CSV table of C-alpha atoms in Angstrom, one decimal:
chain,number,residue,atom,x,y,z
A,1,MET,CA,-41.5,1.6,-26.3
A,2,ASN,CA,-41.3,4.4,-28.8
A,3,LYS,CA,-37.8,4.8,-30.2
A,4,SER,CA,-38.4,8.5,-30.4
A,5,SER,CA,-38.2,8.6,-26.6
A,6,TYR,CA,-34.5,8.2,-26.9
A,7,PRO,CA,-32.2,11.1,-27.9
A,8,GLU,CA,-30.2,10.1,-31.0
A,9,THR,CA,-28.6,13.3,-32.1
A,10,SER,CA,-25.8,15.4,-30.9
A,11,GLU,CA,-28.1,18.4,-30.8
A,12,GLN,CA,-30.1,16.8,-28.0
A,13,ILE,CA,-27.1,15.4,-26.0
A,14,ASN,CA,-23.5,16.2,-26.7
A,15,TYR,CA,-21.8,12.8,-26.9
A,16,SER,CA,-18.0,12.7,-26.9
A,17,LYS,CA,-15.3,10.1,-26.6
A,18,GLY,CA,-13.8,12.1,-23.7
A,19,LYS,CA,-17.0,11.8,-21.7
A,20,ILE,CA,-17.2,8.1,-22.4
A,21,PHE,CA,-13.5,7.7,-21.4
A,22,ALA,CA,-14.0,9.6,-18.1
A,23,TRP,CA,-17.1,7.5,-17.4
A,24,THR,CA,-15.2,4.2,-18.0
A,25,LEU,CA,-12.3,5.3,-15.7
A,26,TYR,CA,-14.7,5.0,-12.8
A,27,ASP,CA,-15.2,1.4,-13.7
A,28,PHE,CA,-11.4,1.1,-14.0
A,29,GLY,CA,-10.9,2.3,-10.5
A,30,ASN,CA,-13.8,0.8,-8.5
A,31,THR,CA,-12.9,-2.7,-9.5
A,32,ALA,CA,-9.8,-2.5,-7.2
A,33,PHE,CA,-12.4,-2.6,-4.4
A,34,TYR,CA,-14.3,-5.3,-6.2
A,35,VAL,CA,-11.4,-7.6,-6.7
A,36,LEU,CA,-9.4,-7.1,-3.5
A,37,ILE,CA,-12.2,-6.6,-1.0
A,38,LEU,CA,-15.0,-8.7,-2.4
A,39,THR,CA,-13.3,-11.5,-4.3
A,40,VAL,CA,-9.7,-12.2,-3.5
A,41,GLY,CA,-7.9,-10.5,-0.6
A,42,PHE,CA,-10.3,-9.6,2.2
A,43,PRO,CA,-12.6,-12.6,1.9
A,44,LEU,CA,-9.7,-15.0,2.6
A,45,TYR,CA,-8.2,-12.7,5.2
A,46,PHE,CA,-11.6,-12.4,6.9
A,47,LYS,CA,-12.2,-16.2,6.8
A,48,GLU,CA,-8.8,-17.3,7.9
A,49,ILE,CA,-7.5,-14.5,10.1
A,50,VAL,CA,-10.4,-12.5,11.4
A,51,VAL,CA,-12.9,-15.4,12.0
A,52,GLY,CA,-10.4,-18.2,12.0
A,53,ASN,CA,-12.8,-21.1,12.2
A,54,GLU,CA,-15.2,-23.2,10.2
A,55,TYR,CA,-17.9,-20.5,10.3
A,56,GLY,CA,-16.0,-18.1,8.2
A,57,ASP,CA,-18.3,-18.7,5.1
A,58,PHE,CA,-21.4,-18.1,7.3
A,59,TYR,CA,-20.1,-14.8,8.7
A,60,TRP,CA,-18.9,-13.7,5.2
A,61,GLY,CA,-22.2,-14.5,3.6
A,62,LEU,CA,-24.1,-12.8,6.4
A,63,ALA,CA,-22.1,-9.6,6.3
A,64,PHE,CA,-22.5,-9.3,2.5
A,65,SER,CA,-26.2,-10.1,2.7
A,66,ILE,CA,-26.8,-7.4,5.3
A,67,SER,CA,-25.0,-4.8,3.2
A,68,MET,CA,-27.2,-5.8,0.2
A,69,ILE,CA,-30.3,-5.4,2.3
A,70,CYS,CA,-29.3,-1.8,3.1
A,71,VAL,CA,-28.5,-1.1,-0.6
A,72,ALA,CA,-31.7,-2.7,-1.8
A,73,LEU,CA,-33.8,-0.5,0.5
A,74,LEU,CA,-31.8,2.6,-0.6
A,75,SER,CA,-31.5,2.1,-4.3
A,76,PRO,CA,-34.9,2.9,-5.7
A,77,VAL,CA,-35.3,5.9,-3.4
A,78,LEU,CA,-31.9,7.3,-4.4
A,79,GLY,CA,-32.8,6.9,-8.1
A,80,ALA,CA,-36.0,8.9,-7.6
A,81,ILE,CA,-34.3,11.5,-5.5
A,82,SER,CA,-31.6,12.0,-8.1
A,83,ASP,CA,-34.3,12.5,-10.8
A,84,SER,CA,-35.9,15.1,-8.6
A,85,GLY,CA,-33.0,17.5,-8.9
A,86,ALA,CA,-30.3,16.8,-6.4
A,87,GLY,CA,-27.9,15.6,-9.2
A,88,LYS,CA,-26.4,12.2,-9.8
A,89,LYS,CA,-22.8,13.4,-9.2
A,90,THR,CA,-23.7,14.6,-5.6
A,91,PHE,CA,-24.8,11.2,-4.5
A,92,LEU,CA,-22.2,9.4,-6.6
A,93,GLY,CA,-19.5,11.5,-4.7
A,94,PHE,CA,-21.0,10.7,-1.3
A,95,PHE,CA,-21.2,7.0,-1.8
A,96,THR,CA,-17.8,6.8,-3.5
A,97,PHE,CA,-16.2,8.6,-0.5
A,98,GLN,CA,-17.9,6.2,1.9
A,99,CYS,CA,-16.6,3.2,0.1
A,100,ILE,CA,-13.1,4.5,-0.1
A,101,LEU,CA,-12.9,5.5,3.6
A,102,ALA,CA,-14.3,2.2,4.9
A,103,THR,CA,-12.0,0.2,2.6
A,104,ALA,CA,-8.9,2.1,3.9
A,105,LEU,CA,-10.0,1.4,7.5
A,106,LEU,CA,-10.0,-2.3,6.9
A,107,TYR,CA,-6.2,-2.0,7.4
A,108,PHE,CA,-6.9,-1.9,11.1
A,109,VAL,CA,-9.0,-5.0,11.4
A,110,GLY,CA,-7.1,-7.8,13.1
A,111,ALA,CA,-7.7,-11.4,14.3
A,112,LYS,CA,-11.0,-12.1,16.0
A,113,GLU,CA,-12.3,-8.6,15.3
A,114,ILE,CA,-15.3,-10.1,13.6
A,115,PHE,CA,-17.7,-7.3,14.3
A,116,ALA,CA,-15.3,-4.5,13.1
A,117,GLY,CA,-14.6,-6.5,9.9
A,118,MET,CA,-18.2,-7.1,9.2
A,119,LEU,CA,-19.2,-3.5,9.9
A,120,LEU,CA,-16.6,-1.9,7.7
A,121,LEU,CA,-17.3,-4.4,4.9
A,122,ILE,CA,-21.0,-3.5,5.1
A,123,LEU,CA,-20.3,0.2,5.0
A,124,ALA,CA,-17.8,-0.1,2.1
A,125,ASN,CA,-20.2,-2.3,0.1
A,126,ILE,CA,-23.1,0.1,0.6
A,127,GLY,CA,-20.9,2.9,-0.7
A,128,PHE,CA,-19.7,0.8,-3.7
A,129,GLU,CA,-23.2,-0.5,-4.7
A,130,GLY,CA,-25.0,2.8,-3.8
A,131,GLY,CA,-22.7,4.7,-6.1
A,132,LEU,CA,-23.4,2.3,-9.0
A,133,VAL,CA,-27.0,3.4,-9.0
A,134,PHE,CA,-25.9,6.9,-10.2
A,135,TYR,CA,-22.9,5.7,-12.3
A,136,ASP,CA,-25.1,3.3,-14.4
A,137,ALA,CA,-27.7,6.1,-14.9
A,138,PHE,CA,-25.1,8.2,-16.7
A,139,LEU,CA,-25.0,5.7,-19.6
A,140,PRO,CA,-27.9,7.2,-21.7
A,141,GLU,CA,-26.4,10.7,-21.2
A,142,ILE,CA,-23.0,9.8,-22.8
A,143,THR,CA,-24.1,7.7,-25.8
A,144,SER,CA,-27.0,6.9,-28.1
A,145,GLU,CA,-29.4,4.0,-27.7
A,146,ARG,CA,-27.8,2.1,-30.6
A,147,SER,CA,-24.4,2.1,-28.8
A,148,TYR,CA,-25.6,1.1,-25.3
A,149,GLY,CA,-24.2,-2.4,-25.7
A,150,ARG,CA,-20.7,-1.5,-26.8
A,151,VAL,CA,-20.3,1.5,-24.5
A,152,SER,CA,-21.5,-0.5,-21.5
A,153,GLY,CA,-19.0,-3.2,-22.7
A,154,TYR,CA,-16.2,-0.6,-22.8
A,155,GLY,CA,-17.0,0.3,-19.2
A,156,PHE,CA,-16.8,-3.3,-18.0
A,157,ALA,CA,-13.7,-3.9,-20.1
A,158,MET,CA,-12.0,-1.0,-18.4
A,159,GLY,CA,-13.1,-2.4,-15.1
A,160,TYR,CA,-11.6,-5.7,-15.8
A,161,ALA,CA,-8.4,-4.0,-17.0
A,162,GLY,CA,-8.3,-2.2,-13.7
A,163,SER,CA,-8.8,-5.4,-11.8
A,164,LEU,CA,-6.0,-7.1,-13.7
A,165,ILE,CA,-3.6,-4.2,-13.0
A,166,THR,CA,-4.6,-4.2,-9.4
A,167,LEU,CA,-3.8,-7.9,-9.1
A,168,LEU,CA,-0.4,-7.5,-10.8
A,169,VAL,CA,0.5,-4.6,-8.5
A,170,THR,CA,-0.6,-6.3,-5.3
A,171,PHE,CA,0.8,-9.8,-6.2
A,172,PRO,CA,4.0,-9.3,-4.3
A,173,LEU,CA,2.0,-8.5,-1.2
A,174,TYR,CA,0.1,-11.8,-1.3
A,175,ARG,CA,2.9,-14.1,-2.5
A,176,ASN,CA,3.9,-15.3,0.9
A,177,GLY,CA,0.4,-16.1,2.0
A,178,PHE,CA,-1.1,-15.7,5.5
A,179,ILE,CA,2.1,-16.3,7.5
A,180,PRO,CA,2.2,-13.8,10.5
A,181,ALA,CA,5.1,-11.9,9.0
A,182,ASN,CA,3.1,-11.1,5.8
A,183,LEU,CA,-0.2,-10.1,7.4
A,184,GLY,CA,0.8,-6.4,7.4
A,185,SER,CA,1.5,-6.5,3.7
A,186,ILE,CA,-1.9,-8.1,3.0
A,187,ARG,CA,-3.6,-5.3,5.0
A,188,VAL,CA,-1.7,-2.7,3.0
A,189,SER,CA,-3.4,-4.0,-0.1
A,190,PHE,CA,-6.7,-2.8,1.3
A,191,VAL,CA,-5.4,0.7,1.5
A,192,LEU,CA,-4.0,0.4,-2.0
A,193,ALA,CA,-7.5,-0.6,-3.2
A,194,ALA,CA,-8.9,2.6,-1.6
A,195,LEU,CA,-6.3,4.8,-3.2
A,196,PHE,CA,-6.7,3.2,-6.6
A,197,PHE,CA,-10.4,3.7,-6.5
A,198,ALA,CA,-10.0,7.4,-5.4
A,199,ALA,CA,-7.5,8.2,-8.2
A,200,PHE,CA,-9.5,6.9,-11.1
A,201,ALA,CA,-12.9,8.0,-9.8
A,202,LEU,CA,-11.8,11.6,-9.9
A,203,PRO,CA,-12.2,12.1,-13.7
A,204,ILE,CA,-15.9,11.5,-13.7
A,205,PHE,CA,-16.4,14.3,-11.2
A,206,LEU,CA,-14.1,16.7,-13.1
A,207,PHE,CA,-15.1,16.1,-16.7
A,208,LEU,CA,-18.5,14.6,-16.9
A,209,PRO,CA,-21.3,17.2,-16.6
A,210,ASP,CA,-24.5,16.4,-14.7
A,211,GLN,CA,-27.7,17.4,-16.4
A,212,GLN,CA,-29.2,18.2,-13.0
A,213,ARG,CA,-27.9,21.6,-11.9
A,214,THR,CA,-29.3,21.7,-8.3
A,215,THR,CA,-26.4,21.5,-5.8
A,216,LYS,CA,-28.1,22.4,-2.6
A,217,PHE,CA,-29.4,19.3,-0.8
A,218,ARG,CA,-32.8,19.5,0.9
A,219,PHE,CA,-34.5,16.9,3.0
A,220,GLU,CA,-37.6,17.6,0.9
A,221,PHE,CA,-35.9,15.3,-1.7
A,222,PHE,CA,-36.6,12.3,0.6
A,223,ARG,CA,-40.3,13.1,0.5
A,224,ILE,CA,-40.3,13.6,-3.2
A,225,GLY,CA,-38.2,10.4,-3.6
A,226,PHE,CA,-40.7,8.3,-1.7
A,227,GLN,CA,-43.6,9.8,-3.6
A,228,ARG,CA,-42.0,9.0,-6.9
A,229,LEU,CA,-41.1,5.5,-5.6
A,230,LYS,CA,-44.8,4.9,-4.9
A,231,SER,CA,-45.8,6.3,-8.3
A,232,THR,CA,-43.2,4.0,-10.0
A,233,PHE,CA,-44.7,0.9,-8.4
A,234,HIS,CA,-48.1,1.9,-9.9
A,235,GLU,CA,-46.5,2.7,-13.3
A,236,PHE,CA,-44.9,-0.8,-13.7
A,237,THR,CA,-48.2,-2.0,-15.1
A,238,ARG,CA,-47.4,0.2,-18.1
A,239,TYR,CA,-43.9,-1.2,-18.4
A,240,ARG,CA,-44.4,-4.9,-18.3
A,241,ASN,CA,-41.2,-5.8,-20.2
A,242,VAL,CA,-39.2,-3.9,-17.7
A,243,ALA,CA,-40.9,-5.7,-14.8
A,244,LYS,CA,-40.3,-9.1,-16.5
A,245,PHE,CA,-36.7,-8.4,-17.2
A,246,LEU,CA,-36.1,-7.2,-13.6
A,247,LEU,CA,-37.6,-10.4,-12.2
A,248,SER,CA,-35.3,-12.4,-14.5
A,249,TYR,CA,-32.4,-10.3,-13.5
A,250,PHE,CA,-33.2,-10.7,-9.8
A,251,LEU,CA,-32.7,-14.4,-10.2
A,252,TYR,CA,-29.8,-14.9,-12.5
A,253,ILE,CA,-27.6,-12.0,-11.0
A,254,ASP,CA,-28.1,-13.6,-7.6
A,255,GLY,CA,-26.3,-16.7,-8.8
A,256,ILE,CA,-23.6,-14.7,-10.5
A,257,ASN,CA,-22.9,-12.5,-7.5
A,258,THR,CA,-22.7,-15.5,-5.2
A,259,ILE,CA,-20.2,-17.2,-7.5
A,260,ILE,CA,-18.1,-14.0,-7.5
A,261,ILE,CA,-17.9,-13.5,-3.7
A,262,PHE,CA,-17.3,-17.1,-2.8
A,263,SER,CA,-15.0,-18.2,-5.7
A,264,SER,CA,-11.7,-17.5,-4.0
A,265,ILE,CA,-12.9,-19.2,-0.8
A,266,PHE,CA,-14.0,-22.3,-2.9
A,267,ALA,CA,-10.6,-22.4,-4.6
A,268,ARG,CA,-8.8,-22.2,-1.3
A,269,GLN,CA,-10.9,-24.7,0.7
A,270,SER,CA,-12.1,-27.2,-1.9
A,271,LEU,CA,-9.1,-27.2,-4.3
A,272,ASN,CA,-6.3,-26.2,-1.8
A,273,PHE,CA,-5.1,-23.2,-3.9
A,274,ASP,CA,-2.3,-21.2,-2.5
A,275,LEU,CA,-2.9,-17.5,-2.2
A,276,TRP,CA,-0.6,-16.6,-5.1
A,277,GLU,CA,-2.4,-19.2,-7.2
A,278,ILE,CA,-5.7,-17.5,-6.5
A,279,ILE,CA,-4.3,-14.2,-7.6
A,280,ILE,CA,-3.2,-15.7,-10.9
A,281,PHE,CA,-6.5,-17.4,-11.3
A,282,PHE,CA,-8.3,-14.1,-10.9
A,283,ALA,CA,-5.9,-12.4,-13.3
A,284,VAL,CA,-7.0,-15.1,-15.9
A,285,VAL,CA,-10.6,-14.5,-15.1
A,286,GLN,CA,-10.3,-10.7,-15.4
A,287,THR,CA,-8.5,-11.0,-18.7
A,288,SER,CA,-11.1,-13.2,-20.3
A,289,ALA,CA,-13.9,-11.0,-18.8
A,290,MET,CA,-12.4,-7.9,-20.4
A,291,ILE,CA,-12.4,-9.7,-23.8
A,292,GLY,CA,-15.9,-11.0,-23.2
A,293,SER,CA,-17.4,-7.6,-22.3
A,294,VAL,CA,-16.1,-6.0,-25.4
A,295,PHE,CA,-16.8,-8.8,-27.8
A,296,PHE,CA,-20.3,-9.6,-26.6
A,297,GLY,CA,-21.1,-5.9,-26.3
A,298,VAL,CA,-20.6,-5.6,-30.0
A,299,ILE,CA,-22.5,-8.8,-30.6
A,300,ALA,CA,-25.4,-7.5,-28.5
A,301,ASP,CA,-25.7,-4.4,-30.6
A,302,HIS,CA,-25.8,-6.3,-33.8
A,303,TYR,CA,-27.7,-9.5,-33.0
A,304,GLY,CA,-29.8,-8.5,-30.0
A,305,ARG,CA,-29.1,-8.0,-26.3
A,306,LYS,CA,-31.6,-10.7,-25.2
A,307,LYS,CA,-30.1,-13.3,-27.5
A,308,THR,CA,-26.6,-12.4,-26.2
A,309,LEU,CA,-27.7,-12.6,-22.6
A,310,THR,CA,-29.3,-16.0,-23.2
A,311,ILE,CA,-26.0,-17.4,-24.5
A,312,THR,CA,-24.2,-15.9,-21.6
A,313,LEU,CA,-26.5,-17.5,-19.0
A,314,LEU,CA,-26.1,-20.9,-20.8
A,315,LEU,CA,-22.4,-20.5,-20.4
A,316,TRP,CA,-22.8,-19.9,-16.6
A,317,LEU,CA,-24.9,-23.1,-16.3
A,318,ALA,CA,-22.1,-25.0,-18.1
A,319,VAL,CA,-19.5,-23.5,-15.7
A,320,ILE,CA,-21.5,-24.5,-12.6
A,321,SER,CA,-22.1,-28.0,-13.9
A,322,VAL,CA,-18.4,-28.6,-14.4
A,323,VAL,CA,-17.3,-26.9,-11.1
A,324,TYR,CA,-19.4,-29.3,-9.1
A,325,PHE,CA,-17.2,-32.2,-10.4
A,326,VAL,CA,-13.8,-30.5,-10.8
A,327,MET,CA,-11.0,-31.8,-8.7
A,328,SER,CA,-7.8,-30.4,-10.3
A,329,LYS,CA,-6.3,-26.9,-10.3
A,330,ALA,CA,-5.6,-27.0,-14.0
A,331,ALA,CA,-9.3,-27.7,-14.8
A,332,PHE,CA,-10.3,-24.9,-12.6
A,333,TYR,CA,-8.1,-22.5,-14.5
A,334,VAL,CA,-9.8,-23.5,-17.7
A,335,ILE,CA,-13.2,-23.0,-16.1
A,336,GLY,CA,-12.0,-19.6,-15.0
A,337,VAL,CA,-11.5,-18.5,-18.7
A,338,VAL,CA,-15.1,-19.5,-19.6
A,339,ALA,CA,-16.5,-17.9,-16.4
A,340,GLY,CA,-14.6,-14.7,-17.1
A,341,ILE,CA,-16.1,-14.5,-20.6
A,342,ALA,CA,-19.6,-15.1,-19.2
A,343,LEU,CA,-19.0,-12.6,-16.4
A,344,GLY,CA,-18.0,-9.8,-18.8
A,345,SER,CA,-20.9,-10.5,-21.1
A,346,SER,CA,-23.6,-10.9,-18.5
A,347,GLN,CA,-22.9,-7.7,-16.7
A,348,SER,CA,-22.4,-5.4,-19.7
A,349,THR,CA,-25.4,-6.9,-21.6
A,350,SER,CA,-27.7,-6.7,-18.7
A,351,ARG,CA,-27.0,-3.0,-18.3
A,352,SER,CA,-27.5,-2.3,-22.0
A,353,LEU,CA,-30.7,-4.3,-22.2
A,354,MET,CA,-32.1,-2.4,-19.2
A,355,SER,CA,-31.3,0.8,-21.1
A,356,GLU,CA,-33.0,-0.5,-24.2
A,357,LEU,CA,-36.2,-1.3,-22.3
A,358,THR,CA,-36.5,1.8,-20.2
A,359,PRO,CA,-38.0,5.2,-21.3
A,360,MET,CA,-35.6,8.0,-21.4
A,361,ASP,CA,-37.4,10.1,-18.8
A,362,LYS,CA,-37.4,7.2,-16.3
A,363,LYS,CA,-33.7,6.2,-16.7
A,364,THR,CA,-32.4,7.1,-13.3
A,365,GLU,CA,-35.5,6.1,-11.4
A,366,PHE,CA,-35.8,2.7,-13.2
A,367,PHE,CA,-32.0,2.2,-12.9
A,368,GLY,CA,-32.7,2.5,-9.2
A,369,PHE,CA,-35.0,-0.4,-9.5
A,370,TYR,CA,-32.4,-2.2,-11.6
A,371,SER,CA,-30.0,-1.8,-8.8
A,372,PHE,CA,-32.7,-2.7,-6.2
A,373,PHE,CA,-33.4,-6.0,-7.9
A,374,GLY,CA,-29.7,-6.8,-8.3
A,375,LYS,CA,-28.9,-6.0,-4.7
A,376,ALA,CA,-32.0,-7.6,-3.3
A,377,SER,CA,-31.2,-10.8,-5.0
A,378,ALA,CA,-27.7,-10.8,-3.5
A,379,ILE,CA,-29.3,-11.0,-0.1
A,380,LEU,CA,-30.5,-14.5,-0.6
A,381,GLY,CA,-27.8,-16.2,-2.6
A,382,PRO,CA,-24.7,-15.5,-0.5
A,383,PHE,CA,-26.7,-16.3,2.7
A,384,VAL,CA,-27.9,-19.7,1.3
A,385,PHE,CA,-24.4,-20.5,0.0
A,386,GLY,CA,-22.8,-19.6,3.4
A,387,VAL,CA,-25.3,-21.8,5.3
A,388,LEU,CA,-25.0,-24.8,3.0
A,389,SER,CA,-21.2,-24.5,2.8
A,390,SER,CA,-20.7,-24.1,6.6
A,391,PHE,CA,-23.1,-26.9,7.6
A,392,LEU,CA,-22.9,-29.3,4.6
A,393,ASN,CA,-20.2,-28.7,2.0
A,394,GLN,CA,-19.2,-26.2,-0.7
A,395,ARG,CA,-20.1,-28.5,-3.7
A,396,ILE,CA,-23.7,-28.8,-2.6
A,397,ALA,CA,-23.8,-25.0,-2.2
A,398,ILE,CA,-22.6,-24.6,-5.8
A,399,LEU,CA,-25.7,-26.4,-7.0
A,400,SER,CA,-28.0,-23.8,-5.3
A,401,VAL,CA,-26.3,-21.2,-7.5
A,402,GLY,CA,-27.3,-23.0,-10.7
A,403,ILE,CA,-31.0,-23.1,-9.7
A,404,PHE,CA,-31.1,-19.3,-9.5
A,405,ILE,CA,-29.4,-18.8,-12.9
A,406,LEU,CA,-31.7,-21.4,-14.6
A,407,ALA,CA,-34.8,-19.8,-13.3
A,408,GLY,CA,-33.6,-16.3,-14.5
A,409,LEU,CA,-32.8,-17.8,-17.9
A,410,LEU,CA,-36.3,-19.2,-18.3
A,411,LEU,CA,-38.0,-15.9,-17.3
A,412,LEU,CA,-35.8,-13.9,-19.7
A,413,GLN,CA,-37.4,-15.8,-22.6
A,414,ILE,CA,-40.8,-14.0,-22.1
A,415,VAL,CA,-39.2,-10.5,-22.2
A,416,ASN,CA,-40.1,-8.8,-25.5
A,417,THR,CA,-37.6,-6.6,-27.2
A,418,LYS,CA,-37.4,-4.9,-30.6
A,419,ASN,CA,-34.6,-7.3,-31.6
A,420,ASN,CA,-35.1,-10.6,-29.9
């Protein structure tokens, strides 16, 4: 890829700290949904209260996989449509609102209302993941290529900071666990997640300009989007490094996503964590992830994003190996620190490596495929984990995660970059 395809001067794109800050605040806000609805609060509430039997893992994995099927089908088309002129902010606003509304409505889901819980989770996660297609595509518009790693790391660090603050604010609501008298407080936390997301998503819409100026939506964009989608498939023969990386990403991010959405359930069921202990555990994870995303973001810019990502995936394999044997809560907390560092690095470095490999004029469209591969992978992993966990045990399910990450690591090694 020709380096000249990237804008590197302020005359071409007006970079500013204010725009970067507004962009990172969206990460700060959306992780309230991520941590309370996908990892800590609602997964346990859904398993123990909404489902209330041994098939909770199965229903949780099924609902998440269905949502990711929808996102996977939408992502590349949305990226192409945005490039066609509808504007990233228009679609970002639509999906953000969908996520916030569905998240707030989870307050009304009670015991045995499995269908309602699954439906709202699916809608909320489609909104969350669909919005990230357009959010990620703003990265090359707010900074230069040489700073992709650290700016991407800043975004994830802000996200982890937001998660940590969310956990601290909602800790009193979870401290008494799932006793009947406390269920209302736990449901209130779902509303707080929606409000937190809404408040900190607002700056990106107020202060970050969209290079596309078209505001009127036309159904013709769908036809254009599908045409560009078809064209992109043909063009992948010209961008083999992108294709190799996306296949690697498909595999390793599947394992990482599966660990994230089942980690609180594993801690609760296999290690007998109390609800307040899970909150503390995730606070530890988010803190180390915040440090990891910034530290490895800088390392990636100096020593190469591929090398940094390789180290991160090796850390994940070490985490999985130890988790399979772990029996004590104290050891699990230590594992959480390492997992957090690996989480922060793998997410931010993947995004910056994708930006490095992709031509500037294909950013939004190819980031649609980046999202597509990430979301399509999350269809399989959670479903496999849910089945193995429900019908065998959670420790065997953990091993399936390692297979995905190892395969992704091996494929990553054949990706060629300017700075391997």
